[in-house]
Coordinates of N, CA, C and O in Angstrom, one line a residue:
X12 N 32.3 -41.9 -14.2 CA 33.3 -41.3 -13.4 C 32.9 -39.8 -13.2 O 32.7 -39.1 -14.2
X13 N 32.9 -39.3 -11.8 CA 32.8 -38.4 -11.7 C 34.3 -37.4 -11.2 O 35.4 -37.8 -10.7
X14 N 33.7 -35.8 -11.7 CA 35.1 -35.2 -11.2 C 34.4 -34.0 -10.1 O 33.4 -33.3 -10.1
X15 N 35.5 -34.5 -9.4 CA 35.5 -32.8 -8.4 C 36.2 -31.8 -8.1 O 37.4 -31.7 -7.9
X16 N 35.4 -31.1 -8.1 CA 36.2 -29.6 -8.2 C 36.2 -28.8 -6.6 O 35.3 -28.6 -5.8
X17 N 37.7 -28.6 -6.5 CA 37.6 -28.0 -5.3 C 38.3 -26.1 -5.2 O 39.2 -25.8 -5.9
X18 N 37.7 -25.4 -4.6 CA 38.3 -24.0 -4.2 C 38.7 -24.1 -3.1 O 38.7 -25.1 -2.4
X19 N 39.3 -22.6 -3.0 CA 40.1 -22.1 -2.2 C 39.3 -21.1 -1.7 O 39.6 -20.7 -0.6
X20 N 38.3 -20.5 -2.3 CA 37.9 -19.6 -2.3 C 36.6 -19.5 -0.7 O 35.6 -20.1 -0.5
X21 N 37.3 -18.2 0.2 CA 37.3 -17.9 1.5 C 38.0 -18.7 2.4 O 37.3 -18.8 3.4
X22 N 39.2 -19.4 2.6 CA 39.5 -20.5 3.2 C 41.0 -19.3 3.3 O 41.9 -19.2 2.5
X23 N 41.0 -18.6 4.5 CA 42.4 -17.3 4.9 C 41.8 -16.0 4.0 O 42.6 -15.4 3.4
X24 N 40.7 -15.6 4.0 CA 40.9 -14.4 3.2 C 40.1 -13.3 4.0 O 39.1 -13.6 4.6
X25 N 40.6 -12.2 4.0 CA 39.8 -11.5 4.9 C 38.6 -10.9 4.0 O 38.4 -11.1 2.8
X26 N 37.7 -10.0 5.2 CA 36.6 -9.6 4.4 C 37.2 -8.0 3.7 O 37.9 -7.1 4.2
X27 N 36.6 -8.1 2.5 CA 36.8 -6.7 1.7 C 36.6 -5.7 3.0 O 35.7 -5.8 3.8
X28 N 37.9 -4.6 3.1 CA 37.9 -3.4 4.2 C 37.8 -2.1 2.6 O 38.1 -2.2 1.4
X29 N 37.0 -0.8 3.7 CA 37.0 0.1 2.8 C 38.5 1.0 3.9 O 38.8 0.9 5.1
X30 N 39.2 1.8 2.5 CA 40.6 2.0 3.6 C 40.4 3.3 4.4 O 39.4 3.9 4.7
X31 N 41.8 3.6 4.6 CA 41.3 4.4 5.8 C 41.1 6.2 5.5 O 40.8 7.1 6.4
X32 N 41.2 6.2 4.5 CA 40.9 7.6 4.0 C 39.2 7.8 4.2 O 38.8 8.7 5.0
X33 N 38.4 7.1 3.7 CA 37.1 6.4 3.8 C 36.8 6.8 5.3 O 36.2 7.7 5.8
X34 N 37.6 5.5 5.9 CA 36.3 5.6 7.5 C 36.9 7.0 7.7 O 36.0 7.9 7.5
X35 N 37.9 7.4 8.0 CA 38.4 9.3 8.2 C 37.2 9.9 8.3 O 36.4 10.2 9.2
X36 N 37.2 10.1 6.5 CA 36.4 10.8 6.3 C 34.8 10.5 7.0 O 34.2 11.4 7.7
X37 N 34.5 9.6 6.8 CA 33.1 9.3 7.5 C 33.0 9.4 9.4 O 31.9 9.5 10.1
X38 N 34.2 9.4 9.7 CA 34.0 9.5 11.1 C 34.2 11.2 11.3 O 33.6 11.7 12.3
X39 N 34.6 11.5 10.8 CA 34.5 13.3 10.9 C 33.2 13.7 10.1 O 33.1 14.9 10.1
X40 N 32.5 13.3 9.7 CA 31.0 13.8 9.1 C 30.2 13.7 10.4 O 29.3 14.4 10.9
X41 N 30.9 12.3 11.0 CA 29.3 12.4 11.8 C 29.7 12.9 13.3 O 28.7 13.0 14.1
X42 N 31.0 13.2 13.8 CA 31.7 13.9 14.4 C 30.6 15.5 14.6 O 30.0 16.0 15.5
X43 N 30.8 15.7 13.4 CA 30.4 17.4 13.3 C 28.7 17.4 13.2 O 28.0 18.2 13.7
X44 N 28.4 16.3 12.5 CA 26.9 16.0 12.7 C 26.3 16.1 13.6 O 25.4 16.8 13.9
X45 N 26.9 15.2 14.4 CA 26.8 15.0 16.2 C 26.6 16.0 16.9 O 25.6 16.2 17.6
X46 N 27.8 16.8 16.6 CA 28.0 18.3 17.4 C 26.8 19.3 17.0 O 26.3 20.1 17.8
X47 N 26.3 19.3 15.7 CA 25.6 20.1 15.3 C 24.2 19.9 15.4 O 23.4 20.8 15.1
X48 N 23.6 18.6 15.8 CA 22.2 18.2 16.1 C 22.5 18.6 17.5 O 21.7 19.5 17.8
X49 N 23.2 18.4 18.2 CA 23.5 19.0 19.5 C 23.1 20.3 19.9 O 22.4 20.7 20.7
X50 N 24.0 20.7 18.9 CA 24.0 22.6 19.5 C 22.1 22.6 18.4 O 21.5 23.6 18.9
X51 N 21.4 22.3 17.6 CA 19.9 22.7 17.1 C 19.0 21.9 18.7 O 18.3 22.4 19.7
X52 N 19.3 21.1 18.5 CA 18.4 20.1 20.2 C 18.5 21.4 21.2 O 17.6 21.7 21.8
X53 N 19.7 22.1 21.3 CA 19.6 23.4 22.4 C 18.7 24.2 22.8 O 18.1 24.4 23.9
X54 N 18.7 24.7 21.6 CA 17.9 26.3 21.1 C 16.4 26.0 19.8 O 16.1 26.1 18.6
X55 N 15.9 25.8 21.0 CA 14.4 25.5 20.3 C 13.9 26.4 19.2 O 13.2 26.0 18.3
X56 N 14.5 27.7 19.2 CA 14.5 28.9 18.3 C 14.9 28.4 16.9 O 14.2 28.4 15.9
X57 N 16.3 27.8 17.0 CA 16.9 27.5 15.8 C 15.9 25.9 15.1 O 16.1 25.5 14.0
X58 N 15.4 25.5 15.8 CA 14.7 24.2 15.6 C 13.4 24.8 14.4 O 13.0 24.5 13.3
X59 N 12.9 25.8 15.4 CA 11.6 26.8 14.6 C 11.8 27.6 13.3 O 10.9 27.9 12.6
X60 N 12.9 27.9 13.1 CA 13.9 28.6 12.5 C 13.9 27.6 10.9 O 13.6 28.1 9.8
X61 N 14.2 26.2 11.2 CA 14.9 25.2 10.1 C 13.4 25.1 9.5 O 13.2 25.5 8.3
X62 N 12.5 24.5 10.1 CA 10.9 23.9 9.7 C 10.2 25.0 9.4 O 9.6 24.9 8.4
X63 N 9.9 26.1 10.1 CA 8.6 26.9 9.5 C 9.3 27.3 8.0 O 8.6 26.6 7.3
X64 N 9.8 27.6 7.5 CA 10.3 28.3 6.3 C 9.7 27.4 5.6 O 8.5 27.7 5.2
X65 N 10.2 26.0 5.1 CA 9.8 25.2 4.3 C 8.2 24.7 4.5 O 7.6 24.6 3.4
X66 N 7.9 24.5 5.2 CA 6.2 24.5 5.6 C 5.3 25.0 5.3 O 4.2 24.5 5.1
X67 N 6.0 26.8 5.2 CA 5.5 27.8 5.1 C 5.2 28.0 3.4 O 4.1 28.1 2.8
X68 N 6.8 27.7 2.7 CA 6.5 27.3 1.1 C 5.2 26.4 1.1 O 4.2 27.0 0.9
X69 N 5.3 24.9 1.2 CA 4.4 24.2 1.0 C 3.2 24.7 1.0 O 2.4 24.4 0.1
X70 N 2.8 25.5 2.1 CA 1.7 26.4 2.3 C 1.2 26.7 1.2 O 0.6 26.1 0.4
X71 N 1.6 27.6 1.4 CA 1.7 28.7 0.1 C 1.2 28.4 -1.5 O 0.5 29.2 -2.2
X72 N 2.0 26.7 -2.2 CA 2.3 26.3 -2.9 C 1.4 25.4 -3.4 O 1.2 25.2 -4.6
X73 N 0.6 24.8 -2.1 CA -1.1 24.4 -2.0 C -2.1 24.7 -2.4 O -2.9 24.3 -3.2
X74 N -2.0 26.0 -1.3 CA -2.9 27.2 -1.5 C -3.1 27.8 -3.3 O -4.1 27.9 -3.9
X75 N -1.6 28.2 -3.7 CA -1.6 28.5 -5.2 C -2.1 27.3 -6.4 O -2.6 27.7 -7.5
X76 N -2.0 26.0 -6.1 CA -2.4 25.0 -6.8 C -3.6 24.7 -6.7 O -4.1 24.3 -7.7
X77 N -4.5 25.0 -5.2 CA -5.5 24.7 -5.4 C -6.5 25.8 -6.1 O -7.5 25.5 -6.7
X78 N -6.0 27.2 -5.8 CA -6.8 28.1 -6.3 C -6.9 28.2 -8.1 O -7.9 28.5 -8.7
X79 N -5.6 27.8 -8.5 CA -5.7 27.3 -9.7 C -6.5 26.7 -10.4 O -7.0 27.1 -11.5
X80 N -6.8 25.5 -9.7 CA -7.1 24.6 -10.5 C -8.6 24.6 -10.4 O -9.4 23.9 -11.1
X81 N -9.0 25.3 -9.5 CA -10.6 25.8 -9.9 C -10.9 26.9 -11.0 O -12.1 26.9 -11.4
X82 N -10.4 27.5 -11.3 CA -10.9 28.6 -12.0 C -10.7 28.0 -13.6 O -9.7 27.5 -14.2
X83 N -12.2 28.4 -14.1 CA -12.1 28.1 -15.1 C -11.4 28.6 -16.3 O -10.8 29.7 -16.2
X84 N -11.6 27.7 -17.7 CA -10.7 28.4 -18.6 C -11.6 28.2 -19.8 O -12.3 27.3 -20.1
X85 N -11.3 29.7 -20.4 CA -12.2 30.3 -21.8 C -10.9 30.8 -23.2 O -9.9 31.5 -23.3
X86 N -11.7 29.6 -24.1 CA -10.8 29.8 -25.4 C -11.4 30.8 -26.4 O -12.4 30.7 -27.1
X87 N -10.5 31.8 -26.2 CA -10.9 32.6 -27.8 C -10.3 32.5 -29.0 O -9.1 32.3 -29.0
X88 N -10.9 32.4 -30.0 CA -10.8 32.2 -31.3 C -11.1 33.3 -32.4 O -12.1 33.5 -33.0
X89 N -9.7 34.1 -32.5 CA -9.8 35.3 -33.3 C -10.0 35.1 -34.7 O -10.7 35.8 -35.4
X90 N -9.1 33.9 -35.4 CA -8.7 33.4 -36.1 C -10.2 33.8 -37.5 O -11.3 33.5 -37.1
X91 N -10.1 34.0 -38.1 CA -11.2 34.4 -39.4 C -11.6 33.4 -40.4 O -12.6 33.5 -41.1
X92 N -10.1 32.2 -40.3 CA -10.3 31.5 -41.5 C -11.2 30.2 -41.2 O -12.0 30.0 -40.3
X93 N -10.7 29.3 -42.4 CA -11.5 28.2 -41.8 C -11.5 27.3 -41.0 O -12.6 26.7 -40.6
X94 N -10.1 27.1 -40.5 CA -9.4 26.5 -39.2 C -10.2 26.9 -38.5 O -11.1 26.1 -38.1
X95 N -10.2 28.3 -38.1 CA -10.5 29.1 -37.0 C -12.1 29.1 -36.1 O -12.5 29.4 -35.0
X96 N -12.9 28.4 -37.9 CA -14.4 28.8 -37.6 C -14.7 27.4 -37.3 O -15.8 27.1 -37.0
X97 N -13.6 26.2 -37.2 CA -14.4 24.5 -36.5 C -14.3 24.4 -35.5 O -14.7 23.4 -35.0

């Protein structure tokens, strides 16, 4: 004998909603997002403005890592004892 088992489960149920404080909020982020890739897409200045700065770090930051890591390194050993003299 077999048994069966039956659900209910999805049979009238809606799909999980996130409420409405949620979409609000998310529809006014990209609202002003919107507006604001807008007004940068304008003014090619402000576009030059956002990217050289950070670019310019990386530059910079390359340049300092690579000069680094060429230059050699020399250990002195003041130390008198016997530690000092292996």
């Amino acid at each position: 004998m077999s048994a069966q088992f039956t659900t209910n489960v999805g049979v009238g149920s809606k799909p999980a909603r996130l409420p409405a404080r949620f979409l609000a909020f998310f529809h006014a982020v990209w609202v002003i997002l919107r507006k604001d890739i807008r007004v940068l897409l304008r003014q090619p200045v402000n576009i030059a403005a956002t990217i050289l700065p950070p670019l310019a770090f990386l530059l910079v930051n390359a340049l300092g890592a690579a000069a680094v890591g060429r230059n050699p390194v020399a250990l002195v050993a003041l130390d008198q004892g016997a530690r000092g003299q292996q």
